[in-house]
């Protein structure tokens, strides 16, 4: 457990699907889908991924100009892309901002996360697609974060980091009555039953002796 980290160092859909990263079987169909996906980052995306931030939970009405105004106060912006539907042109609620300097990226990630823009609290983090090995996007069952209502939470990111697994120790199964401790508990139950039956038998014999004595006295 010495190398444990709340933030995923590479992307594993199975681990991302559990709060402590210890699942051994997928708990929903989306995890199965992500595990079988063969996703490759979009080669059409340009810019330095290490200088790029992911901005999500945007108001659908928020524009590129508004993002430029808000995020330019953290440093000089090289590129800004608000992702839109190719058919309708409507915003999908997320975008990418590339800065010219690393310190601008760090400042924006620290100060702009949970900032309210157009009545929406936004989420800001590093870009994952080109920096996190094995990345699978949300539309394929992967991603990070999510809402409880969706039933498809993904852990290991800034929004929902892993929780450290509980180490119950070698004797924990005995205390909980599971694993190796269960047969012993069953033996104890049988033992109690046998002793209980034994005391009942002794009680019956005593009552019979009493009845016999009373019957003899009456004679």
mmCIF file with all atom_site columns, C-alpha atoms in Angstrom:
data_model
loop_
_atom_site.group_PDB
_atom_site.id
_atom_site.type_symbol
_atom_site.label_atom_id
_atom_site.label_alt_id
_atom_site.label_comp_id
_atom_site.label_asym_id
_atom_site.label_entity_id
_atom_site.label_seq_id
_atom_site.pdbx_PDB_ins_code
_atom_site.Cartn_x
_atom_site.Cartn_y
_atom_site.Cartn_z
_atom_site.occupancy
_atom_site.B_iso_or_equiv
_atom_site.pdbx_formal_charge
_atom_site.auth_seq_id
_atom_site.auth_comp_id
_atom_site.auth_asym_id
_atom_site.auth_atom_id
_atom_site.pdbx_PDB_model_num
ATOM 1   C CA . UNK A 1 1   ? 0.000   0.000   0.000   1.00 0.00 ? 1   UNK A CA 1
ATOM 2   C CA . UNK A 1 2   ? 3.066   2.310   0.119   1.00 0.00 ? 2   UNK A CA 1
ATOM 3   C CA . UNK A 1 3   ? 2.640   3.314   -3.543  1.00 0.00 ? 3   UNK A CA 1
ATOM 4   C CA . UNK A 1 4   ? -1.091  4.031   -3.151  1.00 0.00 ? 4   UNK A CA 1
ATOM 5   C CA . UNK A 1 5   ? -2.281  7.266   -4.767  1.00 0.00 ? 5   UNK A CA 1
ATOM 6   C CA . UNK A 1 6   ? -5.779  8.841   -4.801  1.00 0.00 ? 6   UNK A CA 1
ATOM 7   C CA . UNK A 1 7   ? -5.252  9.986   -8.404  1.00 0.00 ? 7   UNK A CA 1
ATOM 8   C CA . UNK A 1 8   ? -4.917  7.397   -11.181 1.00 0.00 ? 8   UNK A CA 1
ATOM 9   C CA . UNK A 1 9   ? -1.481  7.260   -12.800 1.00 0.00 ? 9   UNK A CA 1
ATOM 10  C CA . UNK A 1 10  ? -2.880  5.373   -15.784 1.00 0.00 ? 10  UNK A CA 1
ATOM 11  C CA . UNK A 1 11  ? -6.451  4.596   -16.778 1.00 0.00 ? 11  UNK A CA 1
ATOM 12  C CA . UNK A 1 12  ? -7.962  1.227   -15.936 1.00 0.00 ? 12  UNK A CA 1
ATOM 13  C CA . UNK A 1 13  ? -11.763 1.087   -16.510 1.00 0.00 ? 13  UNK A CA 1
ATOM 14  C CA . UNK A 1 14  ? -12.193 -1.698  -13.958 1.00 0.00 ? 14  UNK A CA 1
ATOM 15  C CA . UNK A 1 15  ? -10.373 0.196   -11.211 1.00 0.00 ? 15  UNK A CA 1
ATOM 16  C CA . UNK A 1 16  ? -12.036 3.481   -12.155 1.00 0.00 ? 16  UNK A CA 1
ATOM 17  C CA . UNK A 1 17  ? -15.404 1.836   -11.564 1.00 0.00 ? 17  UNK A CA 1
ATOM 18  C CA . UNK A 1 18  ? -14.784 1.283   -7.836  1.00 0.00 ? 18  UNK A CA 1
ATOM 19  C CA . UNK A 1 19  ? -14.317 3.820   -5.085  1.00 0.00 ? 19  UNK A CA 1
ATOM 20  C CA . UNK A 1 20  ? -11.068 2.242   -3.836  1.00 0.00 ? 20  UNK A CA 1
ATOM 21  C CA . UNK A 1 21  ? -9.851  0.763   -7.149  1.00 0.00 ? 21  UNK A CA 1
ATOM 22  C CA . UNK A 1 22  ? -10.096 -2.828  -5.928  1.00 0.00 ? 22  UNK A CA 1
ATOM 23  C CA . UNK A 1 23  ? -12.969 -4.216  -8.036  1.00 0.00 ? 23  UNK A CA 1
ATOM 24  C CA . UNK A 1 24  ? -12.208 -7.545  -9.710  1.00 0.00 ? 24  UNK A CA 1
ATOM 25  C CA . UNK A 1 25  ? -15.426 -7.678  -11.754 1.00 0.00 ? 25  UNK A CA 1
ATOM 26  C CA . UNK A 1 26  ? -17.281 -4.880  -13.605 1.00 0.00 ? 26  UNK A CA 1
ATOM 27  C CA . UNK A 1 27  ? -20.314 -3.658  -11.692 1.00 0.00 ? 27  UNK A CA 1
ATOM 28  C CA . UNK A 1 28  ? -22.131 -2.100  -14.659 1.00 0.00 ? 28  UNK A CA 1
ATOM 29  C CA . UNK A 1 29  ? -22.365 -2.594  -18.410 1.00 0.00 ? 29  UNK A CA 1
ATOM 30  C CA . UNK A 1 30  ? -20.553 0.649   -19.149 1.00 0.00 ? 30  UNK A CA 1
ATOM 31  C CA . UNK A 1 31  ? -17.418 -0.691  -17.461 1.00 0.00 ? 31  UNK A CA 1
ATOM 32  C CA . UNK A 1 32  ? -17.605 -3.788  -19.668 1.00 0.00 ? 32  UNK A CA 1
ATOM 33  C CA . UNK A 1 33  ? -17.906 -1.494  -22.689 1.00 0.00 ? 33  UNK A CA 1
ATOM 34  C CA . UNK A 1 34  ? -14.903 0.578   -21.617 1.00 0.00 ? 34  UNK A CA 1
ATOM 35  C CA . UNK A 1 35  ? -12.803 -2.542  -21.001 1.00 0.00 ? 35  UNK A CA 1
ATOM 36  C CA . UNK A 1 36  ? -13.453 -3.798  -24.520 1.00 0.00 ? 36  UNK A CA 1
ATOM 37  C CA . UNK A 1 37  ? -12.971 -0.395  -26.171 1.00 0.00 ? 37  UNK A CA 1
ATOM 38  C CA . UNK A 1 38  ? -9.940  0.190   -28.352 1.00 0.00 ? 38  UNK A CA 1
ATOM 39  C CA . UNK A 1 39  ? -9.854  3.942   -28.102 1.00 0.00 ? 39  UNK A CA 1
ATOM 40  C CA . UNK A 1 40  ? -7.134  6.061   -29.690 1.00 0.00 ? 40  UNK A CA 1
ATOM 41  C CA . UNK A 1 41  ? -6.749  9.795   -29.025 1.00 0.00 ? 41  UNK A CA 1
ATOM 42  C CA . UNK A 1 42  ? -7.955  12.120  -31.739 1.00 0.00 ? 42  UNK A CA 1
ATOM 43  C CA . UNK A 1 43  ? -4.960  12.842  -33.971 1.00 0.00 ? 43  UNK A CA 1
ATOM 44  C CA . UNK A 1 44  ? -6.661  15.977  -35.217 1.00 0.00 ? 44  UNK A CA 1
ATOM 45  C CA . UNK A 1 45  ? -6.234  17.665  -31.841 1.00 0.00 ? 45  UNK A CA 1
ATOM 46  C CA . UNK A 1 46  ? -3.286  20.053  -31.865 1.00 0.00 ? 46  UNK A CA 1
ATOM 47  C CA . UNK A 1 47  ? -1.346  21.785  -29.131 1.00 0.00 ? 47  UNK A CA 1
ATOM 48  C CA . UNK A 1 48  ? 0.696   20.745  -26.119 1.00 0.00 ? 48  UNK A CA 1
ATOM 49  C CA . UNK A 1 49  ? -1.345  18.373  -23.909 1.00 0.00 ? 49  UNK A CA 1
ATOM 50  C CA . UNK A 1 50  ? 0.753   19.284  -20.857 1.00 0.00 ? 50  UNK A CA 1
ATOM 51  C CA . UNK A 1 51  ? -0.301  22.915  -21.232 1.00 0.00 ? 51  UNK A CA 1
ATOM 52  C CA . UNK A 1 52  ? -3.963  22.155  -21.872 1.00 0.00 ? 52  UNK A CA 1
ATOM 53  C CA . UNK A 1 53  ? -6.835  22.246  -19.390 1.00 0.00 ? 53  UNK A CA 1
ATOM 54  C CA . UNK A 1 54  ? -10.195 20.497  -19.618 1.00 0.00 ? 54  UNK A CA 1
ATOM 55  C CA . UNK A 1 55  ? -13.155 22.713  -18.649 1.00 0.00 ? 55  UNK A CA 1
ATOM 56  C CA . UNK A 1 56  ? -16.519 21.015  -18.098 1.00 0.00 ? 56  UNK A CA 1
ATOM 57  C CA . UNK A 1 57  ? -20.047 21.570  -16.723 1.00 0.00 ? 57  UNK A CA 1
ATOM 58  C CA . UNK A 1 58  ? -20.378 24.749  -18.719 1.00 0.00 ? 58  UNK A CA 1
ATOM 59  C CA . UNK A 1 59  ? -23.641 26.522  -19.263 1.00 0.00 ? 59  UNK A CA 1
ATOM 60  C CA . UNK A 1 60  ? -24.851 25.664  -22.808 1.00 0.00 ? 60  UNK A CA 1
ATOM 61  C CA . UNK A 1 61  ? -25.129 29.412  -23.391 1.00 0.00 ? 61  UNK A CA 1
ATOM 62  C CA . UNK A 1 62  ? -21.493 30.112  -22.488 1.00 0.00 ? 62  UNK A CA 1
ATOM 63  C CA . UNK A 1 63  ? -19.506 31.235  -25.518 1.00 0.00 ? 63  UNK A CA 1
ATOM 64  C CA . UNK A 1 64  ? -15.856 31.139  -26.586 1.00 0.00 ? 64  UNK A CA 1
ATOM 65  C CA . UNK A 1 65  ? -15.601 34.877  -25.917 1.00 0.00 ? 65  UNK A CA 1
ATOM 66  C CA . UNK A 1 66  ? -16.816 34.421  -22.344 1.00 0.00 ? 66  UNK A CA 1
ATOM 67  C CA . UNK A 1 67  ? -14.280 31.645  -21.706 1.00 0.00 ? 67  UNK A CA 1
ATOM 68  C CA . UNK A 1 68  ? -11.521 33.778  -23.218 1.00 0.00 ? 68  UNK A CA 1
ATOM 69  C CA . UNK A 1 69  ? -12.410 36.657  -20.901 1.00 0.00 ? 69  UNK A CA 1
ATOM 70  C CA . UNK A 1 70  ? -12.579 34.500  -17.754 1.00 0.00 ? 70  UNK A CA 1
ATOM 71  C CA . UNK A 1 71  ? -9.515  32.318  -18.299 1.00 0.00 ? 71  UNK A CA 1
ATOM 72  C CA . UNK A 1 72  ? -7.171  34.898  -19.806 1.00 0.00 ? 72  UNK A CA 1
ATOM 73  C CA . UNK A 1 73  ? -6.708  36.450  -16.366 1.00 0.00 ? 73  UNK A CA 1
ATOM 74  C CA . UNK A 1 74  ? -4.656  33.385  -15.355 1.00 0.00 ? 74  UNK A CA 1
ATOM 75  C CA . UNK A 1 75  ? -2.199  33.778  -18.222 1.00 0.00 ? 75  UNK A CA 1
ATOM 76  C CA . UNK A 1 76  ? -1.772  34.077  -21.968 1.00 0.00 ? 76  UNK A CA 1
ATOM 77  C CA . UNK A 1 77  ? -3.973  31.655  -23.926 1.00 0.00 ? 77  UNK A CA 1
ATOM 78  C CA . UNK A 1 78  ? -2.620  30.038  -27.063 1.00 0.00 ? 78  UNK A CA 1
ATOM 79  C CA . UNK A 1 79  ? -5.722  28.074  -28.109 1.00 0.00 ? 79  UNK A CA 1
ATOM 80  C CA . UNK A 1 80  ? -9.287  27.765  -26.897 1.00 0.00 ? 80  UNK A CA 1
ATOM 81  C CA . UNK A 1 81  ? -11.808 25.227  -28.188 1.00 0.00 ? 81  UNK A CA 1
ATOM 82  C CA . UNK A 1 82  ? -15.423 24.942  -27.081 1.00 0.00 ? 82  UNK A CA 1
ATOM 83  C CA . UNK A 1 83  ? -16.728 21.561  -28.207 1.00 0.00 ? 83  UNK A CA 1
ATOM 84  C CA . UNK A 1 84  ? -19.940 21.848  -30.223 1.00 0.00 ? 84  UNK A CA 1
ATOM 85  C CA . UNK A 1 85  ? -22.330 19.399  -31.840 1.00 0.00 ? 85  UNK A CA 1
ATOM 86  C CA . UNK A 1 86  ? -21.375 19.047  -35.511 1.00 0.00 ? 86  UNK A CA 1
ATOM 87  C CA . UNK A 1 87  ? -25.041 19.019  -36.586 1.00 0.00 ? 87  UNK A CA 1
ATOM 88  C CA . UNK A 1 88  ? -26.762 21.583  -34.368 1.00 0.00 ? 88  UNK A CA 1
ATOM 89  C CA . UNK A 1 89  ? -23.749 23.705  -33.461 1.00 0.00 ? 89  UNK A CA 1
ATOM 90  C CA . UNK A 1 90  ? -24.874 23.784  -29.843 1.00 0.00 ? 90  UNK A CA 1
ATOM 91  C CA . UNK A 1 91  ? -22.275 23.638  -27.084 1.00 0.00 ? 91  UNK A CA 1
ATOM 92  C CA . UNK A 1 92  ? -21.748 20.223  -25.456 1.00 0.00 ? 92  UNK A CA 1
ATOM 93  C CA . UNK A 1 93  ? -20.842 21.889  -22.176 1.00 0.00 ? 93  UNK A CA 1
ATOM 94  C CA . UNK A 1 94  ? -17.081 21.371  -22.205 1.00 0.00 ? 94  UNK A CA 1
ATOM 95  C CA . UNK A 1 95  ? -13.955 22.699  -23.865 1.00 0.00 ? 95  UNK A CA 1
ATOM 96  C CA . UNK A 1 96  ? -10.158 22.832  -23.842 1.00 0.00 ? 96  UNK A CA 1
ATOM 97  C CA . UNK A 1 97  ? -7.840  25.748  -23.103 1.00 0.00 ? 97  UNK A CA 1
ATOM 98  C CA . UNK A 1 98  ? -4.136  25.694  -23.961 1.00 0.00 ? 98  UNK A CA 1
ATOM 99  C CA . UNK A 1 99  ? -1.867  28.184  -22.224 1.00 0.00 ? 99  UNK A CA 1
ATOM 100 C CA . UNK A 1 100 ? 1.547   29.406  -23.261 1.00 0.00 ? 100 UNK A CA 1
ATOM 101 C CA . UNK A 1 101 ? 3.176   28.774  -19.888 1.00 0.00 ? 101 UNK A CA 1
ATOM 102 C CA . UNK A 1 102 ? 3.024   25.977  -17.358 1.00 0.00 ? 102 UNK A CA 1
ATOM 103 C CA . UNK A 1 103 ? 2.539   28.333  -14.419 1.00 0.00 ? 103 UNK A CA 1
ATOM 104 C CA . UNK A 1 104 ? -0.611  29.667  -16.092 1.00 0.00 ? 104 UNK A CA 1
ATOM 105 C CA . UNK A 1 105 ? -1.961  26.109  -16.318 1.00 0.00 ? 105 UNK A CA 1
ATOM 106 C CA . UNK A 1 106 ? -1.281  25.488  -12.635 1.00 0.00 ? 106 UNK A CA 1
ATOM 107 C CA . UNK A 1 107 ? -2.841  28.786  -11.599 1.00 0.00 ? 107 UNK A CA 1
ATOM 108 C CA . UNK A 1 108 ? -5.996  28.261  -13.661 1.00 0.00 ? 108 UNK A CA 1
ATOM 109 C CA . UNK A 1 109 ? -6.422  24.683  -12.476 1.00 0.00 ? 109 UNK A CA 1
ATOM 110 C CA . UNK A 1 110 ? -6.085  25.791  -8.857  1.00 0.00 ? 110 UNK A CA 1
ATOM 111 C CA . UNK A 1 111 ? -8.234  28.933  -8.931  1.00 0.00 ? 111 UNK A CA 1
ATOM 112 C CA . UNK A 1 112 ? -10.820 28.335  -11.671 1.00 0.00 ? 112 UNK A CA 1
ATOM 113 C CA . UNK A 1 113 ? -12.097 24.967  -10.490 1.00 0.00 ? 113 UNK A CA 1
ATOM 114 C CA . UNK A 1 114 ? -15.645 25.394  -9.089  1.00 0.00 ? 114 UNK A CA 1
ATOM 115 C CA . UNK A 1 115 ? -15.737 28.937  -10.424 1.00 0.00 ? 115 UNK A CA 1
ATOM 116 C CA . UNK A 1 116 ? -19.271 30.068  -11.314 1.00 0.00 ? 116 UNK A CA 1
ATOM 117 C CA . UNK A 1 117 ? -19.616 31.082  -14.958 1.00 0.00 ? 117 UNK A CA 1
ATOM 118 C CA . UNK A 1 118 ? -23.053 32.017  -16.290 1.00 0.00 ? 118 UNK A CA 1
ATOM 119 C CA . UNK A 1 119 ? -24.715 30.502  -13.184 1.00 0.00 ? 119 UNK A CA 1
ATOM 120 C CA . UNK A 1 120 ? -22.862 27.176  -13.629 1.00 0.00 ? 120 UNK A CA 1
ATOM 121 C CA . UNK A 1 121 ? -20.113 25.879  -11.329 1.00 0.00 ? 121 UNK A CA 1
ATOM 122 C CA . UNK A 1 122 ? -17.425 24.625  -13.697 1.00 0.00 ? 122 UNK A CA 1
ATOM 123 C CA . UNK A 1 123 ? -14.958 21.782  -13.322 1.00 0.00 ? 123 UNK A CA 1
ATOM 124 C CA . UNK A 1 124 ? -11.326 22.340  -14.330 1.00 0.00 ? 124 UNK A CA 1
ATOM 125 C CA . UNK A 1 125 ? -8.585  19.729  -14.596 1.00 0.00 ? 125 UNK A CA 1
ATOM 126 C CA . UNK A 1 126 ? -5.673  18.667  -16.776 1.00 0.00 ? 126 UNK A CA 1
ATOM 127 C CA . UNK A 1 127 ? -6.478  17.172  -20.157 1.00 0.00 ? 127 UNK A CA 1
ATOM 128 C CA . UNK A 1 128 ? -6.628  13.375  -19.838 1.00 0.00 ? 128 UNK A CA 1
ATOM 129 C CA . UNK A 1 129 ? -7.029  12.097  -23.399 1.00 0.00 ? 129 UNK A CA 1
ATOM 130 C CA . UNK A 1 130 ? -3.414  12.578  -24.410 1.00 0.00 ? 130 UNK A CA 1
ATOM 131 C CA . UNK A 1 131 ? -1.746  12.445  -21.004 1.00 0.00 ? 131 UNK A CA 1
ATOM 132 C CA . UNK A 1 132 ? -3.356  9.516   -19.144 1.00 0.00 ? 132 UNK A CA 1
ATOM 133 C CA . UNK A 1 133 ? -2.262  6.189   -20.591 1.00 0.00 ? 133 UNK A CA 1
ATOM 134 C CA . UNK A 1 134 ? -5.141  3.881   -21.471 1.00 0.00 ? 134 UNK A CA 1
ATOM 135 C CA . UNK A 1 135 ? -7.720  6.677   -21.435 1.00 0.00 ? 135 UNK A CA 1
ATOM 136 C CA . UNK A 1 136 ? -11.297 5.816   -22.452 1.00 0.00 ? 136 UNK A CA 1
ATOM 137 C CA . UNK A 1 137 ? -13.849 8.669   -22.746 1.00 0.00 ? 137 UNK A CA 1
ATOM 138 C CA . UNK A 1 138 ? -17.229 8.768   -21.032 1.00 0.00 ? 138 UNK A CA 1
ATOM 139 C CA . UNK A 1 139 ? -19.167 8.023   -24.228 1.00 0.00 ? 139 UNK A CA 1
ATOM 140 C CA . UNK A 1 140 ? -17.474 4.597   -24.329 1.00 0.00 ? 140 UNK A CA 1
ATOM 141 C CA . UNK A 1 141 ? -18.155 3.850   -20.671 1.00 0.00 ? 141 UNK A CA 1
ATOM 142 C CA . UNK A 1 142 ? -14.967 5.344   -19.238 1.00 0.00 ? 142 UNK A CA 1
ATOM 143 C CA . UNK A 1 143 ? -14.116 8.834   -18.082 1.00 0.00 ? 143 UNK A CA 1
ATOM 144 C CA . UNK A 1 144 ? -13.724 10.132  -14.550 1.00 0.00 ? 144 UNK A CA 1
ATOM 145 C CA . UNK A 1 145 ? -16.138 11.654  -12.060 1.00 0.00 ? 145 UNK A CA 1
ATOM 146 C CA . UNK A 1 146 ? -19.835 11.683  -12.869 1.00 0.00 ? 146 UNK A CA 1
ATOM 147 C CA . UNK A 1 147 ? -23.037 12.088  -10.888 1.00 0.00 ? 147 UNK A CA 1
ATOM 148 C CA . UNK A 1 148 ? -24.593 9.627   -8.442  1.00 0.00 ? 148 UNK A CA 1
ATOM 149 C CA . UNK A 1 149 ? -27.853 9.789   -10.378 1.00 0.00 ? 149 UNK A CA 1
ATOM 150 C CA . UNK A 1 150 ? -26.175 8.289   -13.439 1.00 0.00 ? 150 UNK A CA 1
ATOM 151 C CA . UNK A 1 151 ? -25.171 5.141   -11.572 1.00 0.00 ? 151 UNK A CA 1
ATOM 152 C CA . UNK A 1 152 ? -21.862 5.257   -13.444 1.00 0.00 ? 152 UNK A CA 1
ATOM 153 C CA . UNK A 1 153 ? -19.424 7.004   -11.144 1.00 0.00 ? 153 UNK A CA 1
ATOM 154 C CA . UNK A 1 154 ? -15.761 6.825   -12.117 1.00 0.00 ? 154 UNK A CA 1
ATOM 155 C CA . UNK A 1 155 ? -13.026 7.283   -9.533  1.00 0.00 ? 155 UNK A CA 1
ATOM 156 C CA . UNK A 1 156 ? -9.356  8.191   -9.619  1.00 0.00 ? 156 UNK A CA 1
ATOM 157 C CA . UNK A 1 157 ? -9.667  11.771  -10.836 1.00 0.00 ? 157 UNK A CA 1
ATOM 158 C CA . UNK A 1 158 ? -9.688  15.160  -9.204  1.00 0.00 ? 158 UNK A CA 1
ATOM 159 C CA . UNK A 1 159 ? -13.454 15.230  -8.882  1.00 0.00 ? 159 UNK A CA 1
ATOM 160 C CA . UNK A 1 160 ? -13.754 11.778  -7.276  1.00 0.00 ? 160 UNK A CA 1
ATOM 161 C CA . UNK A 1 161 ? -10.355 10.502  -6.090  1.00 0.00 ? 161 UNK A CA 1
ATOM 162 C CA . UNK A 1 162 ? -9.845  6.934   -4.907  1.00 0.00 ? 162 UNK A CA 1
ATOM 163 C CA . UNK A 1 163 ? -10.396 6.202   -1.244  1.00 0.00 ? 163 UNK A CA 1
ATOM 164 C CA . UNK A 1 164 ? -7.721  4.180   0.460   1.00 0.00 ? 164 UNK A CA 1
ATOM 165 C CA . UNK A 1 165 ? -8.745  0.490   0.764   1.00 0.00 ? 165 UNK A CA 1
ATOM 166 C CA . UNK A 1 166 ? -9.489  -0.652  4.307   1.00 0.00 ? 166 UNK A CA 1
ATOM 167 C CA . UNK A 1 167 ? -6.896  -3.116  5.573   1.00 0.00 ? 167 UNK A CA 1
ATOM 168 C CA . UNK A 1 168 ? -8.819  -5.399  7.914   1.00 0.00 ? 168 UNK A CA 1
ATOM 169 C CA . UNK A 1 169 ? -5.797  -7.487  8.886   1.00 0.00 ? 169 UNK A CA 1
ATOM 170 C CA . UNK A 1 170 ? -5.398  -11.296 9.048   1.00 0.00 ? 170 UNK A CA 1
ATOM 171 C CA . UNK A 1 171 ? -7.860  -11.808 11.895  1.00 0.00 ? 171 UNK A CA 1
ATOM 172 C CA . UNK A 1 172 ? -10.613 -9.599  10.488  1.00 0.00 ? 172 UNK A CA 1
ATOM 173 C CA . UNK A 1 173 ? -12.458 -12.453 8.804   1.00 0.00 ? 173 UNK A CA 1
ATOM 174 C CA . UNK A 1 174 ? -12.708 -14.289 12.120  1.00 0.00 ? 174 UNK A CA 1
ATOM 175 C CA . UNK A 1 175 ? -14.286 -11.290 13.816  1.00 0.00 ? 175 UNK A CA 1
ATOM 176 C CA . UNK A 1 176 ? -16.701 -10.701 10.966  1.00 0.00 ? 176 UNK A CA 1
ATOM 177 C CA . UNK A 1 177 ? -17.770 -14.351 10.886  1.00 0.00 ? 177 UNK A CA 1
ATOM 178 C CA . UNK A 1 178 ? -16.737 -14.789 7.265   1.00 0.00 ? 178 UNK A CA 1
ATOM 179 C CA . UNK A 1 179 ? -14.059 -16.792 5.506   1.00 0.00 ? 179 UNK A CA 1
ATOM 180 C CA . UNK A 1 180 ? -12.065 -18.979 7.847   1.00 0.00 ? 180 UNK A CA 1
ATOM 181 C CA . UNK A 1 181 ? -14.008 -17.874 10.881  1.00 0.00 ? 181 UNK A CA 1
ATOM 182 C CA . UNK A 1 182 ? -17.348 -19.179 9.639   1.00 0.00 ? 182 UNK A CA 1
ATOM 183 C CA . UNK A 1 183 ? -16.749 -22.937 10.180  1.00 0.00 ? 183 UNK A CA 1
ATOM 184 C CA . UNK A 1 184 ? -15.544 -22.190 13.680  1.00 0.00 ? 184 UNK A CA 1
ATOM 185 C CA . UNK A 1 185 ? -18.712 -20.220 14.356  1.00 0.00 ? 185 UNK A CA 1
ATOM 186 C CA . UNK A 1 186 ? -20.791 -23.128 13.102  1.00 0.00 ? 186 UNK A CA 1
ATOM 187 C CA . UNK A 1 187 ? -18.909 -25.502 15.410  1.00 0.00 ? 187 UNK A CA 1
ATOM 188 C CA . UNK A 1 188 ? -19.634 -23.185 18.290  1.00 0.00 ? 188 UNK A CA 1
ATOM 189 C CA . UNK A 1 189 ? -23.316 -23.132 17.413  1.00 0.00 ? 189 UNK A CA 1
ATOM 190 C CA . UNK A 1 190 ? -23.375 -26.951 17.302  1.00 0.00 ? 190 UNK A CA 1
ATOM 191 C CA . UNK A 1 191 ? -21.536 -27.091 20.589  1.00 0.00 ? 191 UNK A CA 1
ATOM 192 C CA . UNK A 1 192 ? -24.047 -24.789 22.210  1.00 0.00 ? 192 UNK A CA 1
ATOM 193 C CA . UNK A 1 193 ? -26.892 -26.835 20.848  1.00 0.00 ? 193 UNK A CA 1
ATOM 194 C CA . UNK A 1 194 ? -25.356 -30.049 22.218  1.00 0.00 ? 194 UNK A CA 1
ATOM 195 C CA . UNK A 1 195 ? -24.815 -28.545 25.644  1.00 0.00 ? 195 UNK A CA 1
ATOM 196 C CA . UNK A 1 196 ? -28.335 -27.174 25.578  1.00 0.00 ? 196 UNK A CA 1
ATOM 197 C CA . UNK A 1 197 ? -29.749 -30.579 24.698  1.00 0.00 ? 197 UNK A CA 1
ATOM 198 C CA . UNK A 1 198 ? -27.635 -32.146 27.435  1.00 0.00 ? 198 UNK A CA 1
ATOM 199 C CA . UNK A 1 199 ? -29.000 -29.805 30.091  1.00 0.00 ? 199 UNK A CA 1
ATOM 200 C CA . UNK A 1 200 ? -32.540 -30.485 28.890  1.00 0.00 ? 200 UNK A CA 1
ATOM 201 C CA . UNK A 1 201 ? -32.006 -34.234 29.199  1.00 0.00 ? 201 UNK A CA 1
ATOM 202 C CA . UNK A 1 202 ? -30.643 -33.849 32.719  1.00 0.00 ? 202 UNK A CA 1
ATOM 203 C CA . UNK A 1 203 ? -33.658 -31.710 33.611  1.00 0.00 ? 203 UNK A CA 1
ATOM 204 C CA . UNK A 1 204 ? -36.031 -34.375 32.263  1.00 0.00 ? 204 UNK A CA 1
ATOM 205 C CA . UNK A 1 205 ? -34.318 -37.113 34.303  1.00 0.00 ? 205 UNK A CA 1
ATOM 206 C CA . UNK A 1 206 ? -34.602 -35.067 37.491  1.00 0.00 ? 206 UNK A CA 1
ATOM 207 C CA . UNK A 1 207 ? -38.314 -34.479 36.944  1.00 0.00 ? 207 UNK A CA 1
ATOM 208 C CA . UNK A 1 208 ? -38.864 -38.185 36.329  1.00 0.00 ? 208 UNK A CA 1
ATOM 209 C CA . UNK A 1 209 ? -37.027 -39.096 39.562  1.00 0.00 ? 209 UNK A CA 1
ATOM 210 C CA . UNK A 1 210 ? -39.206 -36.649 41.477  1.00 0.00 ? 210 UNK A CA 1
ATOM 211 C CA . UNK A 1 211 ? -42.382 -38.142 40.045  1.00 0.00 ? 211 UNK A CA 1
ATOM 212 C CA . UNK A 1 212 ? -41.252 -41.684 40.901  1.00 0.00 ? 212 UNK A CA 1
ATOM 213 C CA . UNK A 1 213 ? -40.514 -40.705 44.510  1.00 0.00 ? 213 UNK A CA 1
ATOM 214 C CA . UNK A 1 214 ? -43.897 -39.047 44.922  1.00 0.00 ? 214 UNK A CA 1
ATOM 215 C CA . UNK A 1 215 ? -45.601 -42.111 43.509  1.00 0.00 ? 215 UNK A CA 1
ATOM 216 C CA . UNK A 1 216 ? -43.735 -44.395 45.943  1.00 0.00 ? 216 UNK A CA 1
ATOM 217 C CA . UNK A 1 217 ? -44.540 -42.142 48.930  1.00 0.00 ? 217 UNK A CA 1
ATOM 218 C CA . UNK A 1 218 ? -48.273 -42.296 48.117  1.00 0.00 ? 218 UNK A CA 1
ATOM 219 C CA . UNK A 1 219 ? -48.144 -46.081 48.315  1.00 0.00 ? 219 UNK A CA 1
#
